[in-house]
Amino acid sequence: MHSSTLISEQSTNSTDFPRQFARSRRFSLGVPRHFTVSPDGRRVLFVRTVSGTDPVGRLWQYEDGAERLLADPALLVGAGSGPVPEEERLRRERARERSVGVVSYATDDAARLVAFALSGALWAVRTDGGSPFSVPAAGPVVDPRPSPDGRYIAYVSRRCFHVVDLTGADRQLARAEDPEISYGLAEYAAAESMRRSRGYWWAPDSRRVLVARVDTSPVERRYISDPANPAKPPQAIRYPAAGTANAEVTLEVRSLEGERVGVEWDRKAYEYLVAAGWDAHGPFVTVQSRDQRTVRTLAVDPETGATEVLHERTDPAWVEIIEGTPARTASGALVLPEDEGDTRYLTIGGQRVTPEGLQLSAVLGVEGERVLFTASDDPLETHVWCHEPGHGLRRLSREPGRYTGTARGGTVVLAGLTPRGTEVGVLRGDGAAEDAAGAAGDPPYQALASLAEEPSVTPRPVHLTLGERKLRGALYLPSWHEEGSGKLPVLLDPYGGPAMQLVGRARGWFTCVSQWFAEQGFAVLVVDGRGTPNRGPAWEKTIHGDQLGPALEDQVDALRAAAAHCGDLDLTRVAIRGWSFGGFLAAAAVLYHPEIFHAAVAGAPPTDMRMYDTHWKERYLGHPEEQPENYERTSLIGHGHLLSRPLLLVHGLADDNVAAAHTLRFSAELLAAGKPHSVLPLPGATHLPADDAVNAQLLHFQRDFLMDALKGAAGKA
């Protein structure tokens, strides 16, 4: 950095960015989310806080161009006065929930009755008028959901499954026989790795419920303690580490009259319950083999519990789970993904309805014969599409970005990360798809206001296609930097793993963080390598058996290609930072390529793949008893003696996803090998630290560590 360089207003504003980033909970507060559209398409329900720094979620209804507040926890007598049940706390952790108050809700089929939980109490509100009212419940309430006809609300309390009517008449339909048994909740592997966050499904007639029974007794115990509070006893959790036993998950059909029918399938061959549902054609489930190479969709006879195979998918690596599938149209046609070559297609009734090169991401919903889904024909964008007989395939979102949405009654809600930030639009009428390209405010497009804070840093990415594999990258330079005025130290800022992309035509919190580091004097490079989504199944499955080699090779190749593109990158001063998989990648970079990477910050890194969970890790590396070499190749444990560069390890001590043991064991190995390094423990922090003060300082701490580490690196390279 040259003293003569004029610092721009953006660079000056960036000094406040870490505090803003923390108090806004990564700019998530004030953003509308969790949308439900009424059957006639006239009303949209959603959750939003009242400002970009207020953490309390409130329930809103949008109708005829106006918003109406349905439920404000601050105005409800007794709301928020009790502790959040442990099951609900864990459910919020799995959902990476950053707010309090009304964080989720469910409605009846007409979207007239809404149920939600506040600090374990059951509340409901009618959308056609009136105030929220409390509903007596048997105990602390988790995941309340009204019946389709709106007469009852089902919920889980103390691991037992209940149904209550609005007068408070409560029925315990399933009682937990043991402390290790629960009814109506998703087990760890489902919630964390399968995208299944729920454990029960109402029948359309509101007289029966399909309920999951989970027995965690076979699963290994782990203990999470708070070293900063030694008087507090440790918390025992059940965690299915790779190669160990999973929870035993079964299904039952429970009637309101107390009848019970067990659902039968070959649980020895298919131990994972991936998805379930109940529509007009009956209940259905999706099950998966332990090796994840076979997935079956089963129809369930609710009278006998017998199952019939409707569809089977196989893959020599693994069958990818696509959110929202399976589903069925009104005629009974199955909605499923299909991988062929390097394209993930959407199929309806066994027929492909999407073209080659359009990569299915998720199915958002089915109404009649119309299927709403997200897909990418460009790795930098994800759009909402629909398919309907007679109309074919149409893209509903038009502006660049990454979108999701929901639809009903001719109305579509589009929520997208765009280059301007989060934007939510309501498209009304049958012609919504053709008119979606209209400017905000033009009929039939109406915007739902986002009250999120405007970041004090404006991302300025230069999108690059790098190397022989055409890696998608984004280069962030300081706003005050003039091309050719001097060399900049380089900071790689990847995630680089499955299920997440950081490079795109959208402004997210991660793009703002990368730009903030650029304003500190770095040239920041972000790259999505092999294994990341939306570039086809072959691209995703290149990492099968080796999650490290291809991912790290892509970062190295991209760095060299970016330096050839921009001569101001100083390859004698290169650092890398990341969190979770990105932290693992950062630590691996300085272990295996010290000639390229001169310093690293690794946040919550999974250093020993044997300690990560069964479903996620065995998907990519196989069973550790059958393919131990894959775990040896990919784990950092056992390779600490290679460290020769400055490394900062950061880890929350209450992390139940990537346990703090990953960092502590790796640190002990480094110490035993005489390898200097730094460790920053975060007492009480989980996988994503929630403390605003901690989050505000973490960015400063990482910046200072990296700047100090790179001093003199050019002379040692």
XYZ file of C-alpha atoms in Angstrom:
717
model
C 0.000 0.000 0.000
C 1.404 3.412 -0.971
C 1.102 6.340 1.446
C 0.262 8.572 -1.474
C -2.808 6.556 -2.309
C -6.027 8.425 -1.691
C -8.371 6.378 0.499
C -11.884 6.357 -0.908
C -15.077 6.921 1.026
C -15.783 3.182 0.753
C -12.464 2.366 2.412
C -13.198 4.838 5.208
C -16.675 3.403 5.752
C -15.202 -0.081 5.911
C -13.829 0.665 9.379
C -17.385 0.296 10.722
C -18.157 -2.801 8.688
C -17.230 -5.499 11.252
C -19.581 -3.985 13.853
C -22.326 -3.592 11.265
C -21.780 -7.143 10.037
C -22.173 -8.445 13.592
C -25.146 -6.377 14.755
C -27.092 -7.136 11.562
C -26.395 -10.878 11.964
C -24.714 -11.018 8.577
C -27.325 -8.623 7.140
C -30.072 -11.199 7.735
C -32.185 -9.042 10.081
C -34.987 -7.122 8.405
C -35.120 -9.483 5.418
C -38.536 -11.042 4.568
C -38.449 -14.862 4.612
C -40.522 -18.036 5.178
C -43.256 -17.286 2.644
C -46.700 -18.902 2.374
C -49.220 -18.002 -0.331
C -52.948 -18.494 0.214
C -54.851 -20.822 -2.162
C -56.428 -17.874 -4.001
C -53.057 -16.157 -4.365
C -54.260 -12.955 -2.703
C -52.362 -13.195 0.581
C -48.702 -13.777 1.384
C -47.525 -14.639 4.899
C -43.925 -14.054 5.906
C -41.579 -13.419 8.825
C -39.487 -10.272 9.198
C -37.898 -8.193 11.939
C -38.706 -4.474 12.039
C -35.192 -3.251 11.273
C -31.778 -4.368 10.197
C -30.584 -4.576 13.791
C -33.720 -5.799 15.563
C -33.428 -9.579 16.189
C -37.112 -10.238 17.014
C -39.007 -11.940 14.197
C -42.641 -10.959 13.648
C -45.381 -12.534 11.546
C -46.803 -10.436 8.697
C -49.478 -10.708 6.017
C -49.283 -8.968 2.651
C -52.601 -8.373 0.880
C -53.814 -5.873 -1.721
C -50.483 -4.065 -1.735
C -50.369 -3.520 2.034
C -48.633 -5.251 4.932
C -50.393 -6.104 8.186
C -48.713 -7.245 11.383
C -50.269 -10.510 12.577
C -48.111 -11.342 15.599
C -45.576 -9.308 17.542
C -43.951 -11.258 20.389
C -43.393 -8.030 22.321
C -47.180 -7.530 22.571
C -48.094 -11.063 23.618
C -48.615 -11.526 27.348
C -46.184 -14.087 28.707
C -44.446 -14.627 25.373
C -40.719 -15.044 25.617
C -40.801 -15.507 29.383
C -39.683 -19.131 29.432
C -36.680 -21.059 28.196
C -36.577 -22.390 24.656
C -36.940 -26.208 24.705
C -33.703 -28.025 23.935
C -35.189 -29.708 20.854
C -36.259 -26.314 19.486
C -32.853 -24.801 20.231
C -31.193 -27.589 18.274
C -33.690 -27.195 15.433
C -32.812 -23.503 15.184
C -29.106 -24.351 15.234
C -29.574 -26.755 12.333
C -31.452 -24.053 10.405
C -28.652 -21.540 11.176
C -31.328 -19.310 12.686
C -29.978 -15.880 13.691
C -33.119 -14.234 15.078
C -35.532 -14.814 17.965
C -39.280 -14.341 18.407
C -41.340 -15.803 15.569
C -38.656 -17.652 13.619
C -40.911 -20.202 11.906
C -44.598 -20.981 11.574
C -47.017 -23.341 9.829
C -50.538 -22.888 8.470
C -53.592 -24.913 7.606
C -54.331 -25.573 3.935
C -56.360 -22.372 3.561
C -53.603 -20.279 5.181
C -56.221 -18.989 7.630
C -54.834 -20.459 10.860
C -51.177 -19.916 11.738
C -49.394 -21.719 14.559
C -46.023 -20.836 16.072
C -44.037 -21.406 19.253
C -42.588 -18.722 21.536
C -40.246 -19.872 24.304
C -42.023 -23.224 24.423
C -45.574 -21.816 24.484
C -48.058 -22.581 21.706
C -49.634 -19.604 19.947
C -52.018 -19.255 17.037
C -53.534 -16.415 15.043
C -56.239 -16.220 12.399
C -55.305 -14.271 9.317
C -58.817 -12.882 8.758
C -58.699 -10.754 11.891
C -58.269 -10.940 15.624
C -55.299 -11.059 17.934
C -52.944 -13.985 18.507
C -54.147 -16.359 21.204
C -52.369 -18.933 23.320
C -53.368 -22.577 23.018
C -52.953 -24.749 26.120
C -50.359 -27.449 25.584
C -49.049 -30.365 27.595
C -45.551 -28.939 27.878
C -42.848 -27.020 26.017
C -43.845 -26.959 22.353
C -41.633 -27.767 19.363
C -42.596 -27.554 15.659
C -46.373 -26.889 15.862
C -48.299 -27.494 12.631
C -52.066 -27.063 12.066
C -54.069 -29.824 10.428
C -55.086 -29.100 6.822
C -58.669 -28.304 7.912
C -57.501 -25.965 10.688
C -59.267 -27.825 13.504
C -56.170 -29.143 15.263
C -52.534 -28.315 15.904
C -49.931 -31.062 16.166
C -46.728 -30.497 18.102
C -43.898 -32.276 19.918
C -43.326 -31.886 23.643
C -40.659 -33.699 25.649
C -40.152 -36.000 22.645
C -43.845 -37.058 22.692
C -46.250 -36.344 19.838
C -49.461 -34.439 20.619
C -52.517 -33.080 18.846
C -54.593 -30.334 20.448
C -57.765 -28.621 19.305
C -58.156 -24.870 19.700
C -60.045 -25.220 22.978
C -57.068 -26.951 24.571
C -58.346 -30.547 24.429
C -55.046 -32.392 24.104
C -54.321 -35.935 22.905
C -50.957 -37.607 23.278
C -50.859 -39.760 20.156
C -47.357 -41.146 20.690
C -45.533 -41.393 23.999
C -41.746 -41.628 24.152
C -41.079 -44.956 25.843
C -37.524 -44.072 26.789
C -35.285 -40.975 27.065
C -33.611 -42.068 23.814
C -36.921 -42.243 21.909
C -38.651 -39.320 20.227
C -41.702 -38.954 18.012
C -42.173 -36.275 15.374
C -38.614 -34.901 15.316
C -35.876 -35.173 12.711
C -32.726 -36.958 13.841
C -29.297 -35.303 13.612
C -28.246 -36.807 10.275
C -31.543 -35.874 8.603
C -31.543 -32.289 9.833
C -27.848 -31.656 9.241
C -27.148 -33.654 6.085
C -30.373 -34.639 4.292
C -32.285 -31.326 4.274
C -35.124 -32.957 6.239
C -35.992 -30.737 9.181
C -39.336 -32.241 10.165
C -40.568 -35.515 11.601
C -44.324 -35.696 10.900
C -46.792 -35.107 8.064
C -50.570 -34.578 8.231
C -52.970 -36.558 6.014
C -55.117 -34.354 3.738
C -58.266 -35.427 5.643
C -56.784 -34.222 8.980
C -57.647 -37.521 10.672
C -54.228 -39.203 10.575
C -50.566 -38.282 10.774
C -47.428 -39.966 9.457
C -44.974 -39.777 12.367
C -41.268 -40.611 12.565
C -40.042 -42.539 15.589
C -36.336 -42.050 16.348
C -34.306 -44.259 18.655
C -30.881 -42.730 19.335
C -29.698 -45.412 21.773
C -27.306 -47.017 19.218
C -25.625 -43.666 18.519
C -22.357 -42.690 20.181
C -22.477 -40.099 22.946
C -20.460 -36.905 22.872
C -20.127 -34.397 25.671
C -19.977 -30.669 25.129
C -18.715 -28.688 28.095
C -18.073 -25.021 28.754
C -14.475 -24.668 29.983
C -15.162 -21.016 30.757
C -17.843 -22.118 33.223
C -16.421 -25.187 35.022
C -19.375 -25.349 37.427
C -21.730 -26.068 34.538
C -22.173 -29.800 33.813
C -21.393 -31.034 30.294
C -24.195 -31.612 27.810
C -24.514 -35.100 26.346
C -25.476 -35.311 22.682
C -25.865 -38.224 20.296
C -23.563 -37.822 17.300
C -23.286 -40.484 14.548
C -19.612 -40.276 13.523
C -18.518 -41.837 10.239
C -18.479 -45.608 10.407
C -20.561 -45.790 13.596
C -24.221 -46.591 14.225
C -26.999 -44.283 13.093
C -30.231 -43.624 14.914
C -32.942 -46.182 14.197
C -35.725 -44.368 12.347
C -39.137 -45.899 11.718
C -42.503 -44.524 10.632
C -46.009 -44.959 11.982
C -49.439 -43.842 10.857
C -51.266 -42.511 13.915
C -54.962 -41.699 13.862
C -56.650 -39.129 16.097
C -58.561 -42.017 17.658
C -55.308 -43.629 18.789
C -54.906 -46.317 16.148
C -51.341 -47.151 15.122
C -50.040 -48.712 11.885
C -46.315 -49.328 11.420
C -44.790 -48.603 8.013
C -42.765 -51.527 6.674
C -39.707 -51.421 4.450
C -36.334 -53.147 4.398
C -34.682 -50.976 7.024
C -31.544 -53.103 7.073
C -30.913 -52.343 3.393
C -32.291 -48.788 3.519
C -31.592 -47.291 6.919
C -31.906 -43.620 5.959
C -35.319 -41.927 5.849
C -34.608 -39.098 3.419
C -38.070 -37.604 2.849
C -41.764 -38.237 3.397
C -45.119 -36.706 2.620
C -48.851 -37.282 2.316
C -50.890 -36.012 -0.598
C -54.191 -36.868 -2.260
C -52.688 -40.131 -3.524
C -51.613 -41.272 -0.073
C -48.439 -41.234 2.014
C -45.030 -41.733 0.437
C -41.464 -41.976 1.682
C -37.952 -41.914 0.272
C -35.351 -44.237 1.764
C -31.636 -44.589 1.059
C -29.024 -47.290 1.502
C -26.130 -46.764 3.921
C -23.665 -46.498 1.022
C -26.004 -43.858 -0.515
C -25.813 -45.448 -3.961
C -29.505 -46.422 -4.046
C -32.575 -44.335 -3.277
C -36.111 -45.695 -3.396
C -39.398 -43.826 -3.442
C -42.117 -45.898 -1.783
C -45.893 -45.612 -1.738
C -47.356 -46.420 1.679
C -50.682 -48.139 2.304
C -51.978 -46.229 5.363
C -54.302 -49.091 6.310
C -51.661 -51.827 6.485
C -48.305 -50.033 6.453
C -47.177 -52.044 3.421
C -44.971 -50.242 0.904
C -44.555 -50.462 -2.862
C -41.553 -49.256 -4.863
C -42.560 -46.385 -7.128
C -39.092 -45.460 -8.325
C -35.440 -46.333 -7.766
C -32.362 -44.217 -8.442
C -28.817 -45.590 -8.394
C -25.366 -44.086 -8.863
C -21.874 -45.611 -8.581
C -20.704 -42.671 -6.431
C -23.777 -41.459 -4.532
C -27.365 -40.444 -5.273
C -27.646 -36.721 -4.666
C -30.624 -35.655 -2.537
C -32.574 -32.850 -4.187
C -34.677 -30.768 -1.844
C -38.424 -30.923 -2.514
C -38.303 -34.334 -4.189
C -40.070 -36.615 -4.519
C -43.348 -34.823 -5.112
C -46.502 -35.687 -7.059
C -48.734 -33.679 -9.331
C -52.536 -33.729 -9.044
C -52.648 -36.570 -11.589
C -50.153 -38.590 -9.541
C -47.107 -38.056 -11.774
C -43.877 -38.387 -9.790
C -41.607 -35.339 -9.752
C -37.983 -36.486 -9.480
C -34.426 -35.591 -10.503
C -32.458 -37.639 -13.002
C -28.690 -37.502 -13.544
C -27.459 -38.304 -17.036
C -24.046 -37.321 -18.345
C -23.243 -33.918 -16.917
C -26.824 -32.697 -16.474
C -29.268 -33.041 -13.603
C -32.694 -33.062 -15.214
C -36.171 -32.536 -13.786
C -38.515 -35.392 -14.666
C -42.301 -35.469 -14.340
C -44.003 -38.806 -14.745
C -40.726 -40.296 -15.967
C -40.263 -37.718 -18.739
C -37.485 -35.136 -18.791
C -38.914 -31.633 -18.977
C -35.665 -29.644 -18.753
C -32.960 -29.411 -21.437
C -29.352 -30.528 -21.363
C -27.172 -28.100 -19.417
C -29.930 -26.766 -17.158
C -28.963 -28.055 -13.709
C -31.862 -28.793 -11.364
C -31.218 -27.407 -7.875
C -34.468 -27.869 -5.907
C -38.199 -28.409 -6.358
C -40.077 -25.594 -4.631
C -43.617 -26.890 -4.936
C -46.349 -28.511 -7.008
C -49.796 -27.074 -7.659
C -52.046 -29.109 -9.902
C -49.783 -30.138 -12.777
C -47.561 -27.087 -12.401
C -44.084 -27.639 -10.938
C -42.007 -24.785 -9.541
C -38.267 -25.355 -9.222
C -34.846 -23.716 -9.179
C -32.131 -24.471 -11.704
C -28.954 -23.018 -13.195
C -27.877 -22.752 -16.823
C -25.004 -20.514 -15.703
C -22.974 -21.375 -12.569
C -23.132 -17.706 -11.540
C -26.937 -17.613 -11.332
C -29.807 -19.721 -9.973
C -33.313 -18.950 -11.204
C -36.894 -19.948 -10.479
C -38.541 -21.889 -13.272
C -41.918 -23.519 -13.778
C -43.191 -26.303 -15.974
C -46.858 -26.734 -16.813
C -48.530 -28.822 -19.516
C -49.619 -26.579 -22.356
C -47.182 -23.853 -21.360
C -43.947 -25.809 -21.273
C -40.895 -24.494 -19.474
C -40.667 -20.869 -18.342
C -38.155 -18.912 -16.304
C -39.854 -16.605 -13.809
C -36.920 -14.692 -12.326
C -35.267 -12.396 -14.836
C -32.644 -10.211 -13.172
C -29.216 -11.737 -12.413
C -28.954 -13.378 -8.994
C -29.680 -16.490 -6.971
C -33.393 -17.005 -6.385
C -35.844 -19.169 -4.554
C -39.586 -18.800 -4.172
C -43.051 -20.243 -3.714
C -46.299 -20.100 -5.668
C -50.013 -20.714 -5.309
C -53.237 -19.468 -6.847
C -51.488 -17.766 -9.750
C -49.190 -15.761 -7.476
C -45.439 -16.280 -7.299
C -43.144 -14.951 -4.580
C -39.561 -14.583 -5.756
C -36.825 -14.044 -3.186
C -33.387 -13.445 -4.567
C -29.873 -12.402 -3.772
C -29.252 -9.896 -6.559
C -26.357 -7.519 -7.249
C -28.300 -5.004 -5.120
C -28.767 -7.366 -2.180
C -31.852 -9.318 -1.080
C -34.982 -8.501 -3.066
C -38.452 -10.045 -2.735
C -41.147 -9.619 -5.342
C -44.770 -10.759 -5.604
C -45.884 -11.620 -9.138
C -49.628 -11.843 -9.576
C -51.863 -13.310 -12.236
C -51.528 -16.056 -14.836
C -49.261 -13.842 -16.918
C -46.744 -13.425 -14.115
C -44.051 -15.346 -15.949
C -44.215 -13.174 -19.074
C -44.307 -9.959 -17.024
C -41.643 -10.861 -14.482
C -39.017 -8.942 -16.451
C -40.816 -5.683 -15.723
C -39.205 -3.151 -13.436
C -40.011 -3.204 -9.730
C -43.304 -1.443 -9.188
C -44.688 -2.167 -12.658
C -47.854 -4.297 -12.522
C -48.115 -7.135 -11.737
C -44.776 -6.972 -9.845
C -44.912 -5.721 -6.255
C -41.983 -5.655 -3.861
C -41.968 -6.803 -0.255
C -39.809 -4.342 1.629
C -36.488 -5.498 2.998
C -35.512 -3.526 6.103
C -31.989 -4.931 6.180
C -29.102 -2.550 6.706
C -27.253 -1.394 3.628
C -23.673 -2.654 3.937
C -21.095 0.071 4.470
C -18.914 -1.814 1.986
C -20.031 -2.259 -1.605
C -18.649 -5.391 -3.265
C -16.792 -4.774 -6.519
C -16.111 -8.285 -7.846
C -14.442 -8.897 -11.158
C -15.770 -12.230 -12.381
C -13.179 -14.477 -13.963
C -13.141 -17.836 -15.724
C -9.853 -19.418 -14.745
C -7.665 -22.224 -16.063
C -8.340 -25.316 -18.114
C -11.320 -26.334 -15.955
C -12.938 -22.915 -16.411
C -13.128 -22.345 -12.685
C -15.516 -19.588 -11.705
C -13.808 -16.946 -9.603
C -14.314 -13.421 -8.277
C -11.444 -10.995 -7.700
C -11.958 -8.177 -5.198
C -9.486 -5.290 -5.296
C -9.356 -2.279 -2.958
C -11.548 0.545 -4.200
C -8.581 2.880 -3.763
C -6.157 0.750 -5.755
C -5.069 1.939 -9.201
C -3.999 -0.725 -11.671
C -0.243 -0.860 -12.004
C 0.361 1.324 -8.946
C 1.864 -1.493 -6.869
C 1.699 -5.107 -5.838
C -1.002 -6.312 -3.441
C -0.757 -9.253 -1.059
C -3.252 -11.940 -2.023
C -5.944 -13.483 0.190
C -7.862 -16.534 -0.978
C -11.306 -16.573 0.663
C -12.977 -19.863 -0.338
C -15.551 -22.285 0.932
C -14.769 -24.727 -1.847
C -16.890 -27.637 -0.637
C -20.184 -29.353 -1.509
C -23.566 -27.627 -1.207
C -22.304 -24.031 -1.302
C -21.290 -21.497 -3.931
C -19.669 -18.151 -3.121
C -19.129 -16.896 -6.660
C -22.141 -15.434 -8.395
C -23.873 -12.349 -9.698
C -25.318 -11.539 -6.309
C -24.472 -9.467 -3.244
C -24.407 -11.653 -0.159
C -22.804 -11.180 3.228
C -19.809 -13.205 2.036
C -19.161 -10.864 -0.909
C -19.203 -7.909 1.494
C -16.685 -9.641 3.779
C -14.381 -10.335 0.838
C -14.562 -6.685 -0.223
C -13.848 -5.566 3.370
C -10.657 -7.613 3.372
C -9.804 -6.026 0.028
C -10.233 -2.568 1.548
C -7.653 -3.563 4.157
C -5.090 -3.875 1.375
C -5.525 -7.390 -0.021
C -6.349 -8.642 -3.480
C -9.038 -11.153 -2.515
C -9.720 -14.163 -4.721
C -12.786 -16.377 -4.261
C -13.088 -19.578 -6.321
C -15.726 -22.318 -6.570
C -13.865 -25.503 -7.465
C -14.818 -29.081 -8.180
C -17.447 -30.471 -5.848
C -19.437 -27.236 -5.631
C -23.048 -27.303 -6.908
C -24.808 -26.171 -10.084
C -22.219 -27.336 -12.604
C -23.624 -30.809 -13.118
C -23.328 -34.203 -11.417
C -19.973 -35.092 -13.001
C -18.442 -31.881 -11.623
C -19.891 -32.557 -8.168
C -18.734 -36.164 -8.052
C -15.137 -35.535 -9.098
C -14.381 -35.403 -5.372
C -15.681 -38.929 -4.685
C -13.040 -40.628 -2.567
C -10.943 -37.477 -2.198
C -12.430 -34.267 -0.852
C -9.056 -32.583 -0.541
C -6.934 -33.126 -3.649
C -9.219 -31.672 -6.351
C -10.438 -28.826 -4.122
C -6.923 -27.716 -3.216
C -5.620 -28.157 -6.765
C -8.378 -25.880 -8.035
C -7.438 -23.118 -5.587
C -3.787 -23.314 -6.670
C -4.597 -23.317 -10.386
C -7.043 -20.444 -9.980
C -4.483 -18.371 -8.087
C -1.923 -18.753 -10.859
C -4.478 -17.973 -13.560
C -5.711 -14.893 -11.687
C -2.143 -13.639 -11.306
C -1.677 -13.990 -15.060
C -4.857 -11.953 -15.534
C -3.960 -9.240 -13.001
C -0.293 -8.324 -12.710
C -0.822 -6.544 -9.377
C -1.150 -9.810 -7.426
C 1.960 -10.445 -5.338
C 2.523 -14.201 -5.300
C 5.299 -13.814 -2.723
C 2.639 -12.825 -0.165
C -0.343 -15.192 -0.334
C -2.710 -16.015 2.531
C -5.887 -18.081 2.742
C -8.813 -18.035 5.176
C -12.016 -20.024 5.527
C -14.627 -21.479 7.863
C -15.825 -25.080 8.189
C -14.866 -26.788 4.899
C -13.178 -23.538 3.942
C -11.200 -23.688 7.186
C -10.174 -27.248 6.400
C -9.068 -26.106 2.948
C -7.099 -23.181 4.410
C -5.198 -25.384 6.869
C -4.501 -27.938 4.139
C -3.127 -25.207 1.869
C -0.304 -24.241 4.254
C 0.389 -27.892 5.089
C 0.771 -29.153 1.541
C 1.744 -26.029 -0.413
C 3.914 -23.795 1.775
C 5.730 -22.692 -1.381
C 2.488 -21.011 -2.486
C 0.564 -20.169 0.698
C 2.397 -18.187 3.358
C -0.265 -17.938 6.102
C -3.728 -19.279 6.900
C -6.725 -18.756 9.164
C -8.774 -21.937 9.643
C -12.142 -21.497 11.362
C -13.926 -24.601 12.702
C -11.952 -26.942 10.429
C -12.887 -30.650 10.265
C -9.354 -32.000 10.603
C -10.250 -35.677 11.114
C -12.899 -36.892 8.691
C -13.609 -39.928 10.888
C -15.089 -37.576 13.484
C -17.656 -36.049 11.101
C -21.167 -37.437 10.699
C -22.103 -40.616 8.867
C -24.409 -39.389 6.134
C -22.352 -36.390 5.066
C -18.892 -37.894 5.215
C -19.633 -41.420 3.958
C -21.335 -39.826 0.953
C -17.990 -38.574 -0.302
C -15.440 -40.931 1.269
C -17.293 -44.213 1.754
C -17.334 -46.257 4.951
C -14.084 -45.808 6.903
C -13.757 -49.550 7.480
C -14.079 -50.247 3.759
C -12.140 -47.267 2.353
C -9.781 -46.179 5.157
C -7.343 -44.756 2.617
C -9.896 -42.089 1.647
C -10.034 -40.821 5.222
C -6.243 -40.930 5.557
C -5.833 -39.012 2.298
C -8.355 -36.335 3.197
C -7.788 -35.809 6.930
C -5.265 -33.290 8.260
C -4.693 -35.320 11.405
C -1.491 -37.294 10.932
C 0.036 -34.662 8.677
C 0.681 -31.856 11.144
C 4.446 -32.358 10.905
C 4.282 -30.718 7.458
C 3.368 -27.281 8.842
C 5.957 -24.595 8.146
C 3.812 -21.467 7.796
C 1.843 -19.343 10.295
C -1.551 -20.896 11.052
C -4.391 -19.555 13.204
C -7.021 -22.070 14.299
C -10.380 -20.640 15.485
C -13.098 -22.839 16.999
C -16.269 -22.515 19.048
C -16.030 -24.732 22.105
C -19.781 -25.529 21.987
C -19.728 -26.561 18.320
C -21.844 -29.727 17.925
C -21.387 -29.872 14.151
C -17.608 -29.764 13.800
C -16.588 -30.594 17.374
C -13.864 -28.491 18.982
C -11.920 -31.760 19.300
C -10.998 -31.368 15.621
C -8.964 -28.266 16.403
C -7.742 -29.346 19.835
C -6.385 -32.683 18.615
C -4.753 -31.077 15.603
C -3.194 -28.407 17.801
C -1.818 -31.096 20.132
C -0.316 -32.883 17.153
C 1.288 -29.658 15.912
C 2.716 -28.960 19.352
C 4.143 -32.469 19.658
C 5.807 -32.012 16.270
C 7.317 -28.691 17.370
C 5.237 -26.676 14.905
C 4.383 -23.146 16.144
C 0.793 -22.112 15.560
C -1.981 -20.051 17.175
C -5.338 -21.141 18.589
C -8.298 -18.848 19.309
C -10.954 -20.698 21.354
C -14.451 -19.200 21.491
C -16.175 -20.207 24.769
C -19.894 -20.908 24.386
C -19.809 -20.488 20.597
C -21.399 -23.042 18.277
C -20.499 -23.684 14.634
C -21.594 -20.164 13.712
C -20.736 -17.859 16.662
C -23.783 -15.851 17.701
C -22.214 -13.255 19.995
C -22.214 -9.857 18.263
C -19.114 -8.623 20.081
C -17.186 -11.770 19.161
C -18.233 -11.591 15.514
C -17.282 -7.919 15.283
C -13.775 -8.612 16.554
C -13.185 -11.840 14.622
C -12.702 -10.024 11.326
C -10.199 -7.611 12.891
C -8.355 -10.476 14.575
C -8.012 -12.420 11.329
C -6.892 -9.353 9.395
C -4.214 -8.498 11.950
C -2.945 -12.081 12.107
C -2.653 -12.334 8.335
C -0.990 -8.953 7.922
C 1.567 -9.758 10.607
C 2.178 -13.213 9.133
C 2.795 -11.839 5.647
C 5.345 -9.278 6.808
C 8.641 -10.377 5.407
C 7.036 -13.351 3.620
C 8.455 -12.142 0.298
C 11.986 -12.600 1.578
C 11.278 -16.120 2.815
C 9.328 -17.390 -0.195
